[in-house]
Coordinates of N, CA and C in Angstrom, one line a residue:
X9 N -15.7 9.3 -8.3 CA -15.6 8.5 -7.1 C -14.1 8.4 -6.7
X10 N -13.9 8.5 -5.4 CA -12.5 8.3 -4.9 C -12.3 6.9 -4.3
X11 N -11.2 6.3 -4.6 CA -10.8 5.0 -4.1 C -9.5 5.1 -3.3
X12 N -9.5 4.4 -2.2 CA -8.2 4.2 -1.5 C -7.6 2.9 -2.1
X13 N -6.4 3.0 -2.5 CA -5.7 1.8 -3.0 C -4.6 1.5 -2.0
X14 N -4.9 0.3 -1.3 CA -4.0 -0.1 -0.2 C -3.0 -1.2 -0.7
X15 N -1.8 -1.0 -0.4 CA -0.7 -1.9 -0.9 C -0.3 -2.8 0.2
X16 N -0.4 -4.0 0.0 CA 0.0 -5.0 0.9 C 1.2 -5.8 0.3
X17 N 2.4 -5.3 0.6 CA 3.6 -5.8 0.0 C 3.8 -7.3 0.1
X18 N 3.3 -7.9 1.2 CA 3.6 -9.3 1.5 C 5.1 -9.5 1.6
X19 N 5.6 -10.5 0.9 CA 7.0 -10.8 0.9 C 7.8 -10.2 -0.3
X20 N 7.1 -9.2 -1.0 CA 7.8 -8.7 -2.2 C 9.0 -7.9 -1.8
X21 N 10.0 -7.9 -2.6 CA 11.3 -7.2 -2.3 C 11.0 -5.7 -2.5
X22 N 11.6 -4.9 -1.5 CA 11.6 -3.5 -1.6 C 13.0 -3.0 -1.3
X23 N 13.3 -1.7 -1.7 CA 14.6 -1.2 -1.4 C 14.9 -1.1 0.1
X24 N 13.8 -1.1 0.9 CA 14.0 -1.1 2.4 C 14.6 -2.4 3.0
X25 N 14.5 -3.4 2.2 CA 15.1 -4.7 2.5 C 16.2 -5.1 1.5
X26 N 17.4 -4.6 1.8 CA 18.5 -4.7 0.8 C 18.7 -6.2 0.3
X27 N 18.6 -7.1 1.3 CA 18.9 -8.5 0.9 C 17.8 -9.0 -0.1
X28 N 16.6 -8.7 0.2 CA 15.5 -9.1 -0.8 C 15.6 -8.4 -2.1
X29 N 15.9 -7.1 -2.0 CA 16.0 -6.2 -3.2 C 17.1 -6.7 -4.1
X30 N 18.2 -7.2 -3.5 CA 19.3 -7.7 -4.3 C 18.9 -9.0 -5.1
X31 N 17.8 -9.6 -4.8 CA 17.4 -10.8 -5.6 C 16.8 -10.4 -6.9
X32 N 16.5 -9.2 -7.1 CA 15.9 -8.7 -8.4 C 17.1 -8.2 -9.3
X33 N 16.9 -8.3 -10.5 CA 17.9 -7.8 -11.5 C 17.8 -6.3 -11.5
X34 N 18.8 -5.7 -12.0 CA 18.9 -4.2 -12.1 C 17.7 -3.8 -13.0
X35 N 17.4 -4.5 -14.0 CA 16.2 -4.1 -14.9 C 14.9 -4.2 -14.1
X36 N 14.7 -5.2 -13.3 CA 13.5 -5.3 -12.5 C 13.4 -4.2 -11.5
X37 N 14.5 -3.8 -10.9 CA 14.5 -2.7 -9.9 C 14.2 -1.4 -10.6
X38 N 14.8 -1.2 -11.7 CA 14.5 0.1 -12.5 C 13.0 0.1 -12.9
X39 N 12.5 -1.0 -13.4 CA 11.1 -1.1 -13.8 C 10.2 -0.8 -12.6
X40 N 10.5 -1.3 -11.4 CA 9.6 -1.0 -10.3 C 9.6 0.5 -10.0
X41 N 10.8 1.1 -10.0 CA 10.9 2.6 -9.8 C 10.1 3.3 -10.8
X42 N 10.2 2.9 -12.1 CA 9.5 3.6 -13.2 C 8.0 3.4 -13.1
X43 N 7.6 2.2 -12.6 CA 6.1 1.9 -12.5 C 5.5 2.8 -11.4
X44 N 6.2 2.9 -10.2 CA 5.7 3.7 -9.2 C 5.7 5.2 -9.6
X45 N 6.7 5.6 -10.3 CA 6.7 7.0 -10.8 C 5.5 7.3 -11.7
X46 N 5.3 6.4 -12.6 CA 4.2 6.6 -13.6 C 2.8 6.5 -12.9
X47 N 2.7 5.6 -11.9 CA 1.4 5.6 -11.1 C 1.2 6.9 -10.4
X48 N 2.3 7.4 -9.7 CA 2.1 8.6 -9.0 C 1.8 9.8 -9.9
X49 N 2.2 9.8 -11.1 CA 2.0 10.9 -12.1 C 0.6 10.7 -12.8
X50 N -0.1 9.6 -12.6 CA -1.4 9.4 -13.3 C -2.4 10.4 -12.8
X51 N -3.1 11.1 -13.8 CA -4.1 12.0 -13.4 C -5.1 11.4 -12.4
X52 N -5.5 12.1 -11.4 CA -6.4 11.6 -10.4 C -5.8 10.9 -9.2
X53 N -4.5 10.6 -9.3 CA -3.8 9.9 -8.2 C -3.2 10.9 -7.2
X54 N -3.5 10.7 -6.0 CA -2.8 11.5 -4.9 C -1.9 10.5 -4.2
X55 N -0.6 10.6 -4.4 CA 0.3 9.6 -3.7 C 0.2 9.7 -2.2
X56 N 0.3 8.5 -1.6 CA 0.3 8.4 -0.2 C 1.7 8.2 0.3
X57 N 1.9 7.6 1.4 CA 3.2 7.4 1.9 C 3.4 5.9 2.2
X58 N 4.6 5.4 2.1 CA 4.8 4.1 2.6 C 4.8 4.0 4.1
X59 N 4.6 2.9 4.6 CA 4.5 2.8 6.1 C 5.6 1.9 6.6
X60 N 6.0 2.2 7.8 CA 7.1 1.4 8.5 C 6.5 0.0 8.7
X61 N 7.4 -1.0 9.0 CA 6.9 -2.3 9.2 C 5.9 -2.4 10.4
X62 N 5.0 -3.5 10.3 CA 4.0 -3.6 11.3 C 4.5 -3.6 12.8
X63 N 5.7 -4.1 13.0 CA 6.2 -4.2 14.4 C 6.4 -2.8 15.0
X64 N 6.4 -1.7 14.2 CA 6.6 -0.4 14.7 C 5.3 0.3 15.1
X65 N 4.2 -0.4 14.8 CA 2.8 0.2 15.0 C 2.5 0.1 16.5
X66 N 1.6 1.0 16.9 CA 0.9 1.0 18.2 C -0.6 1.0 17.9
X67 N -1.3 0.0 18.6 CA -2.7 -0.1 18.4 C -3.4 0.6 19.7
X68 N -4.4 1.4 19.4 CA -5.0 2.2 20.5 C -6.5 1.7 20.6
X69 N -6.9 1.5 21.8 CA -8.3 1.2 22.1 C -8.7 2.0 23.3
X70 N -10.0 2.2 23.4 CA -10.5 2.8 24.6 C -11.6 1.9 25.2
X71 N -11.3 1.5 26.4 CA -12.2 0.6 27.1 C -12.6 1.2 28.5
X72 N -13.9 1.4 28.7 CA -14.4 2.0 29.9 C -13.7 3.4 30.2
X73 N -13.5 4.2 29.1 CA -12.9 5.5 29.3 C -11.4 5.5 29.5
X74 N -10.8 4.3 29.5 CA -9.4 4.2 29.7 C -8.7 3.9 28.3
X75 N -7.6 4.7 28.0 CA -6.9 4.4 26.8 C -5.9 3.3 27.0
X76 N -5.9 2.3 26.1 CA -5.1 1.2 26.2 C -4.3 1.1 24.9
X77 N -3.0 1.0 25.0 CA -2.1 0.8 23.9 C -1.4 -0.5 23.9
X78 N -1.2 -1.1 22.7 CA -0.4 -2.3 22.6 C 0.5 -2.2 21.4
X79 N 1.6 -2.8 21.5 CA 2.6 -2.8 20.4 C 2.1 -3.6 19.2
X80 N 2.2 -3.0 18.1 CA 1.9 -3.6 16.8 C 0.5 -3.9 16.6
X81 N 0.1 -4.2 15.4 CA -1.2 -4.6 15.0 C -1.3 -6.2 15.2
X82 N -2.6 -6.6 15.2 CA -2.8 -8.1 15.4 C -3.0 -8.7 14.0
X83 N -2.0 -8.6 13.2 CA -2.1 -9.2 11.8 C -0.8 -9.9 11.5
X84 N -0.9 -10.9 10.6 CA 0.3 -11.5 10.1 C 1.1 -10.4 9.3
X85 N 2.3 -10.3 9.5 CA 3.1 -9.2 8.8 C 3.0 -9.3 7.3
X86 N 2.8 -10.5 6.8 CA 2.7 -10.5 5.3 C 1.4 -10.0 4.8
X87 N 0.4 -9.8 5.7 CA -0.9 -9.2 5.3 C -1.0 -7.7 5.7
X88 N 0.0 -7.2 6.3 CA 0.0 -5.8 6.8 C 0.0 -4.8 5.7
X89 N -0.7 -3.7 5.9 CA -0.7 -2.6 5.0 C 0.7 -1.9 5.0
X90 N 1.2 -1.7 3.8 CA 2.6 -1.2 3.6 C 2.6 0.2 3.0
X91 N 1.5 0.6 2.4 CA 1.4 1.9 1.7 C 0.0 2.1 1.1
X92 N -0.2 3.3 0.6 CA -1.5 3.6 0.0 C -1.4 4.7 -0.9
X93 N -2.5 4.9 -1.7 CA -2.7 6.1 -2.5 C -4.2 6.3 -2.6
X94 N -4.5 7.5 -3.0 CA -5.9 7.8 -3.3 C -6.0 8.1 -4.8
X95 N -7.1 7.5 -5.4 CA -7.3 7.6 -6.8 C -8.7 8.1 -7.1
X96 N -8.8 9.2 -7.7 CA -10.1 9.8 -8.1 C -10.3 9.4 -9.6
X97 N -11.4 8.7 -9.9 CA -11.6 8.2 -11.2 C -13.1 8.0 -11.4
X98 N -13.5 7.7 -12.6 CA -14.9 7.6 -12.9 C -15.5 6.2 -12.5
X99 N -14.7 5.2 -12.4 CA -15.3 3.9 -12.1 C -14.3 2.9 -11.5
X100 N -14.8 1.8 -10.9 CA -14.0 0.8 -10.3 C -13.1 0.2 -11.3
X101 N -13.5 0.0 -12.5 CA -12.6 -0.7 -13.5 C -11.3 0.1 -13.7
X102 N -11.4 1.4 -13.7 CA -10.2 2.2 -13.8 C -9.3 2.0 -12.6
X103 N -9.9 2.0 -11.4 CA -9.1 1.8 -10.2 C -8.5 0.4 -10.2
X104 N -9.1 -0.6 -10.7 CA -8.6 -1.9 -10.7 C -7.4 -2.0 -11.7
X105 N -7.5 -1.3 -12.8 CA -6.4 -1.2 -13.8 C -5.2 -0.6 -13.2
X106 N -5.4 0.5 -12.4 CA -4.3 1.2 -11.8 C -3.7 0.2 -10.7
X107 N -4.5 -0.4 -9.9 CA -4.0 -1.4 -8.9 C -3.1 -2.5 -9.5
X108 N -3.5 -2.9 -10.7 CA -2.8 -4.0 -11.4 C -1.4 -3.5 -11.8
X109 N -1.2 -2.2 -12.0 CA 0.1 -1.7 -12.4 C 1.0 -1.6 -11.2
X110 N 0.6 -1.7 -10.0 CA 1.4 -1.6 -8.8 C 2.3 -2.8 -8.7
X111 N 3.6 -2.7 -8.7 CA 4.6 -3.8 -8.8 C 4.3 -4.9 -7.7
X112 N 3.9 -4.5 -6.5 CA 3.6 -5.5 -5.5 C 2.6 -6.5 -5.9
X113 N 1.7 -6.1 -6.8 CA 0.7 -7.1 -7.2 C 1.3 -8.2 -8.1
X114 N 2.4 -7.9 -8.7 CA 3.1 -8.9 -9.6 C 4.1 -9.7 -8.8
X115 N 4.5 -9.2 -7.7 CA 5.6 -9.9 -6.9 C 5.2 -10.6 -5.7
X116 N 3.9 -11.0 -5.6 CA 3.4 -11.7 -4.4 C 2.6 -11.0 -3.4
X117 N 2.5 -9.7 -3.6 CA 1.7 -8.9 -2.7 C 0.2 -8.9 -3.1
X118 N -0.5 -8.0 -2.6 CA -1.9 -7.8 -2.9 C -2.3 -6.3 -2.8
X119 N -3.2 -5.9 -3.6 CA -3.7 -4.5 -3.6 C -5.2 -4.5 -3.4
X120 N -5.6 -3.8 -2.4 CA -7.0 -3.7 -2.0 C -7.5 -2.3 -2.5
X121 N -8.6 -2.3 -3.3 CA -9.2 -1.1 -3.8 C -10.6 -0.9 -3.1
X122 N -10.7 0.2 -2.4 CA -12.0 0.4 -1.6 C -12.5 1.8 -1.9
X123 N -13.8 2.0 -2.2 CA -14.4 3.3 -2.3 C -14.3 4.1 -1.0
X124 N -14.1 5.4 -1.2 CA -14.0 6.3 0.0 C -15.4 6.9 0.2
X125 N -15.9 6.8 1.4 CA -17.2 7.5 1.7 C -17.0 9.0 1.6
X126 N -17.9 9.6 0.9 CA -17.9 11.1 0.8 C -19.1 11.6 1.5
X127 N -19.0 12.5 2.4 CA -20.1 13.0 3.2 C -20.7 14.2 2.6

């Protein structure tokens, strides 16, 4: 089974926010880098990409055959998707264990694990 593991950083510090990142100790910063490296090297994991902040998004809808675009998603930025990976494993428990290793889960974010439909 393949699972999409979606990372919702919330207000967790990342290197992209130098002010927030500076609130972590050097040891915490290095541990986060090491955790992500180990997760990306886990057999069955296909690393995804981090996403730019929600305010950079464009939402597309089609109404009556007309394409309509709006700036950004309609979500609170603390709930926005920040990154993802794909994990192929035997069961949900293994996917949950992997999700629990993602640093954002420890620092105030949330990780959503969802099975991927295979046709």
